[in-house]
GROMACS .gro file of N, CA and C in nm:
model
  231
    1LYS      N    1  11.808  12.586   9.444
    1LYS     CA    2  11.708  12.496   9.497
    1LYS      C    3  11.769  12.359   9.522
    2ILE      N    4  11.711  12.287   9.619
    2ILE     CA    5  11.761  12.154   9.656
    2ILE      C    6  11.645  12.056   9.653
    3ARG      N    7  11.670  11.938   9.599
    3ARG     CA    8  11.569  11.831   9.598
    3ARG      C    9  11.564  11.765   9.735
    4VAL      N   10  11.443  11.759   9.792
    4VAL     CA   11  11.425  11.695   9.921
    4VAL      C   12  11.310  11.595   9.912
    5LEU      N   13  11.317  11.493   9.995
    5LEU     CA   14  11.212  11.392  10.000
    5LEU      C   15  11.098  11.441  10.088
    6SER      N   16  10.976  11.427  10.038
    6SER     CA   17  10.860  11.465  10.119
    6SER      C   18  10.750  11.362  10.104
    7ALA      N   19  10.664  11.358  10.204
    7ALA     CA   20  10.553  11.263  10.203
    7ALA      C   21  10.447  11.307  10.102
    8ARG      N   22  10.395  11.213  10.023
    8ARG     CA   23  10.286  11.241   9.929
    8ARG      C   24  10.152  11.215   9.995
    9ALA      N   25  10.154  11.131  10.096
    9ALA     CA   26  10.033  11.091  10.169
    9ALA      C   27  10.071  11.073  10.315
   10GLU      N   28   9.974  11.046  10.400
   10GLU     CA   29  10.006  11.016  10.539
   10GLU      C   30  10.077  10.881  10.542
   11VAL      N   31  10.191  10.876  10.609
   11VAL     CA   32  10.271  10.754  10.614
   11VAL      C   33  10.280  10.708  10.760
   12GLU      N   34  10.237  10.586  10.784
   12GLU     CA   35  10.243  10.529  10.918
   12GLU      C   36  10.385  10.482  10.949
   13PRO      N   37  10.424  10.483  11.075
   13PRO     CA   38  10.555  10.428  11.112
   13PRO      C   39  10.563  10.280  11.076
   14GLY      N   40  10.681  10.237  11.032
   14GLY     CA   41  10.704  10.096  11.003
   14GLY      C   42  10.667  10.053  10.862
   15VAL      N   43  10.606  10.142  10.783
   15VAL     CA   44  10.567  10.107  10.646
   15VAL      C   45  10.685  10.137  10.553
   16LYS      N   46  10.722  10.038  10.471
   16LYS     CA   47  10.834  10.056  10.378
   16LYS      C   48  10.803  10.169  10.281
   17LEU      N   49  10.897  10.262  10.268
   17LEU     CA   50  10.876  10.378  10.182
   17LEU      C   51  10.887  10.339  10.035
   18ASN      N   52  10.798  10.397   9.953
   18ASN     CA   53  10.802  10.374   9.808
   18ASN      C   54  10.753  10.500   9.738
   19ALA      N   55  10.756  10.498   9.605
   19ALA     CA   56  10.722  10.617   9.525
   19ALA      C   57  10.576  10.659   9.539
   20ASP      N   58  10.489  10.570   9.585
   20ASP     CA   59  10.350  10.610   9.608
   20ASP      C   60  10.336  10.693   9.735
   21LEU      N   61  10.423  10.671   9.831
   21LEU     CA   62  10.414  10.737   9.961
   21LEU      C   63  10.499  10.864   9.971
   22VAL      N   64  10.613  10.864   9.905
   22VAL     CA   65  10.707  10.977   9.913
   22VAL      C   66  10.760  11.012   9.775
   23GLY      N   67  10.808  11.134   9.762
   23GLY     CA   68  10.867  11.178   9.636
   23GLY      C   69  10.954  11.301   9.659
   24PHE      N   70  11.034  11.332   9.559
   24PHE     CA   71  11.123  11.448   9.571
   24PHE      C   72  11.056  11.573   9.516
   25ARG      N   73  11.084  11.684   9.581
   25ARG     CA   74  11.041  11.816   9.533
   25ARG      C   75  11.153  11.914   9.561
   26GLU      N   76  11.153  12.025   9.491
   26GLU     CA   77  11.258  12.125   9.508
   26GLU      C   78  11.213  12.233   9.604
   27LEU      N   79  11.304  12.269   9.694
   27LEU     CA   80  11.281  12.377   9.789
   27LEU      C   81  11.400  12.474   9.781
   28PRO      N   82  11.376  12.601   9.812
   28PRO     CA   83  11.490  12.694   9.821
   28PRO      C   84  11.586  12.646   9.930
   29GLN      N   85  11.712  12.665   9.908
   29GLN     CA   86  11.815  12.615   9.999
   29GLN      C   87  11.790  12.659  10.144
   30ASP      N   88  11.744  12.781  10.165
   30ASP     CA   89  11.723  12.829  10.302
   30ASP      C   90  11.597  12.772  10.368
   31ALA      N   91  11.515  12.698  10.292
   31ALA     CA   92  11.394  12.637  10.347
   31ALA      C   93  11.411  12.488  10.377
   32VAL      N   94  11.528  12.434  10.345
   32VAL     CA   95  11.553  12.291  10.364
   32VAL      C   96  11.598  12.266  10.508
   33PRO      N   97  11.522  12.181  10.582
   33PRO     CA   98  11.563  12.151  10.720
   33PRO      C   99  11.694  12.072  10.723
   34GLU      N  100  11.771  12.094  10.827
   34GLU     CA  101  11.897  12.020  10.843
   34GLU      C  102  11.867  11.871  10.852
   35GLY      N  103  11.944  11.791  10.781
   35GLY     CA  104  11.927  11.646  10.786
   35GLY      C  105  11.820  11.592  10.693
   36ALA      N  106  11.768  11.675  10.603
   36ALA     CA  107  11.665  11.630  10.509
   36ALA      C  108  11.722  11.524  10.414
   37VAL      N  109  11.639  11.428  10.376
   37VAL     CA  110  11.678  11.326  10.278
   37VAL      C  111  11.685  11.393  10.142
   38THR      N  112  11.801  11.382  10.076
   38THR     CA  113  11.821  11.448   9.947
   38THR      C  114  11.856  11.350   9.836
   39GLN      N  115  11.876  11.222   9.871
   39GLN     CA  116  11.912  11.121   9.771
   39GLN      C  117  11.830  10.996   9.792
   40GLU      N  118  11.796  10.929   9.683
   40GLU     CA  119  11.713  10.808   9.689
   40GLU      C  120  11.779  10.699   9.775
   41GLU      N  121  11.910  10.687   9.768
   41GLU     CA  122  11.981  10.583   9.844
   41GLU      C  123  11.961  10.598   9.994
   42GLN      N  124  11.931  10.718  10.040
   42GLN     CA  125  11.914  10.741  10.183
   42GLN      C  126  11.786  10.677  10.239
   43TYR      N  127  11.684  10.658  10.155
   43TYR     CA  128  11.559  10.602  10.205
   43TYR      C  129  11.523  10.466  10.147
   44THR      N  130  11.600  10.416  10.050
   44THR     CA  131  11.573  10.287   9.990
   44THR      C  132  11.575  10.176  10.094
   45ASP      N  133  11.472  10.091  10.094
   45ASP     CA  134  11.460   9.976  10.183
   45ASP      C  135  11.453  10.017  10.331
   46ARG      N  136  11.388  10.132  10.356
   46ARG     CA  137  11.374  10.181  10.492
   46ARG      C  138  11.230  10.224  10.518
   47ALA      N  139  11.196  10.240  10.645
   47ALA     CA  140  11.064  10.287  10.688
   47ALA      C  141  11.084  10.402  10.785
   48LEU      N  142  10.977  10.477  10.808
   48LEU     CA  143  10.981  10.584  10.907
   48LEU      C  144  10.961  10.529  11.047
   49ARG      N  145  11.021  10.594  11.145
   49ARG     CA  146  10.999  10.558  11.286
   49ARG      C  147  10.884  10.639  11.345
   50VAL      N  148  10.845  10.744  11.274
   50VAL     CA  149  10.736  10.832  11.319
   50VAL      C  150  10.640  10.856  11.202
   51ARG      N  151  10.518  10.897  11.234
   51ARG     CA  152  10.419  10.927  11.131
   51ARG      C  153  10.460  11.052  11.054
   52ALA      N  154  10.434  11.051  10.922
   52ALA     CA  155  10.457  11.168  10.838
   52ALA      C  156  10.326  11.208  10.771
   53PHE      N  157  10.311  11.336  10.748
   53PHE     CA  158  10.189  11.389  10.688
   53PHE      C  159  10.219  11.446  10.550
   54PRO      N  160  10.118  11.453  10.463
   54PRO     CA  161  10.140  11.503  10.326
   54PRO      C  162  10.213  11.637  10.325
   55GLY      N  163  10.316  11.645  10.241
   55GLY     CA  164  10.395  11.766  10.228
   55GLY      C  165  10.511  11.778  10.325
   56GLN      N  166  10.514  11.693  10.427
   56GLN     CA  167  10.621  11.700  10.528
   56GLN      C  168  10.753  11.654  10.468
   57VAL      N  169  10.860  11.731  10.493
   57VAL     CA  170  10.994  11.693  10.449
   57VAL      C  171  11.044  11.581  10.540
   58ILE      N  172  11.097  11.476  10.479
   58ILE     CA  173  11.147  11.360  10.553
   58ILE      C  174  11.294  11.383  10.588
   59GLN      N  175  11.327  11.359  10.714
   59GLN     CA  176  11.465  11.374  10.759
   59GLN      C  177  11.527  11.237  10.788
   60VAL      N  178  11.657  11.228  10.770
   60VAL     CA  179  11.729  11.102  10.792
   60VAL      C  180  11.704  11.050  10.934
   61ALA      N  181  11.698  11.138  11.032
   61ALA     CA  182  11.678  11.098  11.171
   61ALA      C  183  11.542  11.032  11.194
   62GLN      N  184  11.447  11.050  11.103
   62GLN     CA  185  11.315  10.990  11.116
   62GLN      C  186  11.309  10.848  11.061
   63LEU      N  187  11.414  10.806  10.993
   63LEU     CA  188  11.416  10.675  10.928
   63LEU      C  189  11.467  10.566  11.020
   64GLY      N  190  11.408  10.448  11.007
   64GLY     CA  191  11.458  10.330  11.079
   64GLY      C  192  11.576  10.272  11.004
   65GLU      N  193  11.629  10.164  11.056
   65GLU     CA  194  11.741  10.096  10.992
   65GLU      C  195  11.697  10.029  10.862
   66LYS      N  196  11.791  10.010  10.770
   66LYS     CA  197  11.761   9.940  10.645
   66LYS      C  198  11.705   9.802  10.674
   67GLY      N  199  11.596   9.768  10.603
   67GLY     CA  200  11.538   9.635  10.614
   67GLY      C  201  11.448   9.613  10.734
   68GLN      N  202  11.430   9.711  10.820
   68GLN     CA  203  11.344   9.696  10.938
   68GLN      C  204  11.209   9.764  10.911
   69PHE      N  205  11.102   9.684  10.917
   69PHE     CA  206  10.969   9.735  10.890
   69PHE      C  207  10.873   9.687  10.998
   70GLY      N  208  10.756   9.749  11.005
   70GLY     CA  209  10.653   9.707  11.100
   70GLY      C  210  10.699   9.719  11.244
   71THR      N  211  10.658   9.622  11.323
   71THR     CA  212  10.688   9.628  11.467
   71THR      C  213  10.835   9.605  11.499
   72SER      N  214  10.915   9.556  11.403
   72SER     CA  215  11.057   9.534  11.431
   72SER      C  216  11.128   9.665  11.462
   73LEU      N  217  11.067   9.780  11.426
   73LEU     CA  218  11.127   9.910  11.459
   73LEU      C  219  11.122   9.935  11.610
   74ASP      N  220  11.027   9.874  11.678
   74ASP     CA  221  11.008   9.897  11.821
   74ASP      C  222  11.086   9.801  11.910
   75ILE      N  223  11.139   9.695  11.854
   75ILE     CA  224  11.207   9.593  11.934
   75ILE      C  225  11.356   9.628  11.945
   76PRO      N  226  11.406   9.646  12.067
   76PRO     CA  227  11.549   9.678  12.081
   76PRO      C  228  11.637   9.562  12.037
   77SER      N  229  11.758   9.596  11.998
   77SER     CA  230  11.854   9.492  11.954
   77SER      C  231  11.886   9.396  12.066
   0.00000   0.00000   0.00000
């Protein structure tokens, strides 16, 4: 089994992730999507770029850059 990050509640894009919104759960290795977040350091100080729903596995590709929250996710560099 592998620990993966999943949404505990519906998470809006741009909201900083925390333990109330997401948490780790174990899944069989063959059920883990490619690119799933498996370590706390991967999501610390980050927000989602897309909405997540309860139970959804969070993938690294869904995360914004470190320190970018709210509408700053939508503004190009």
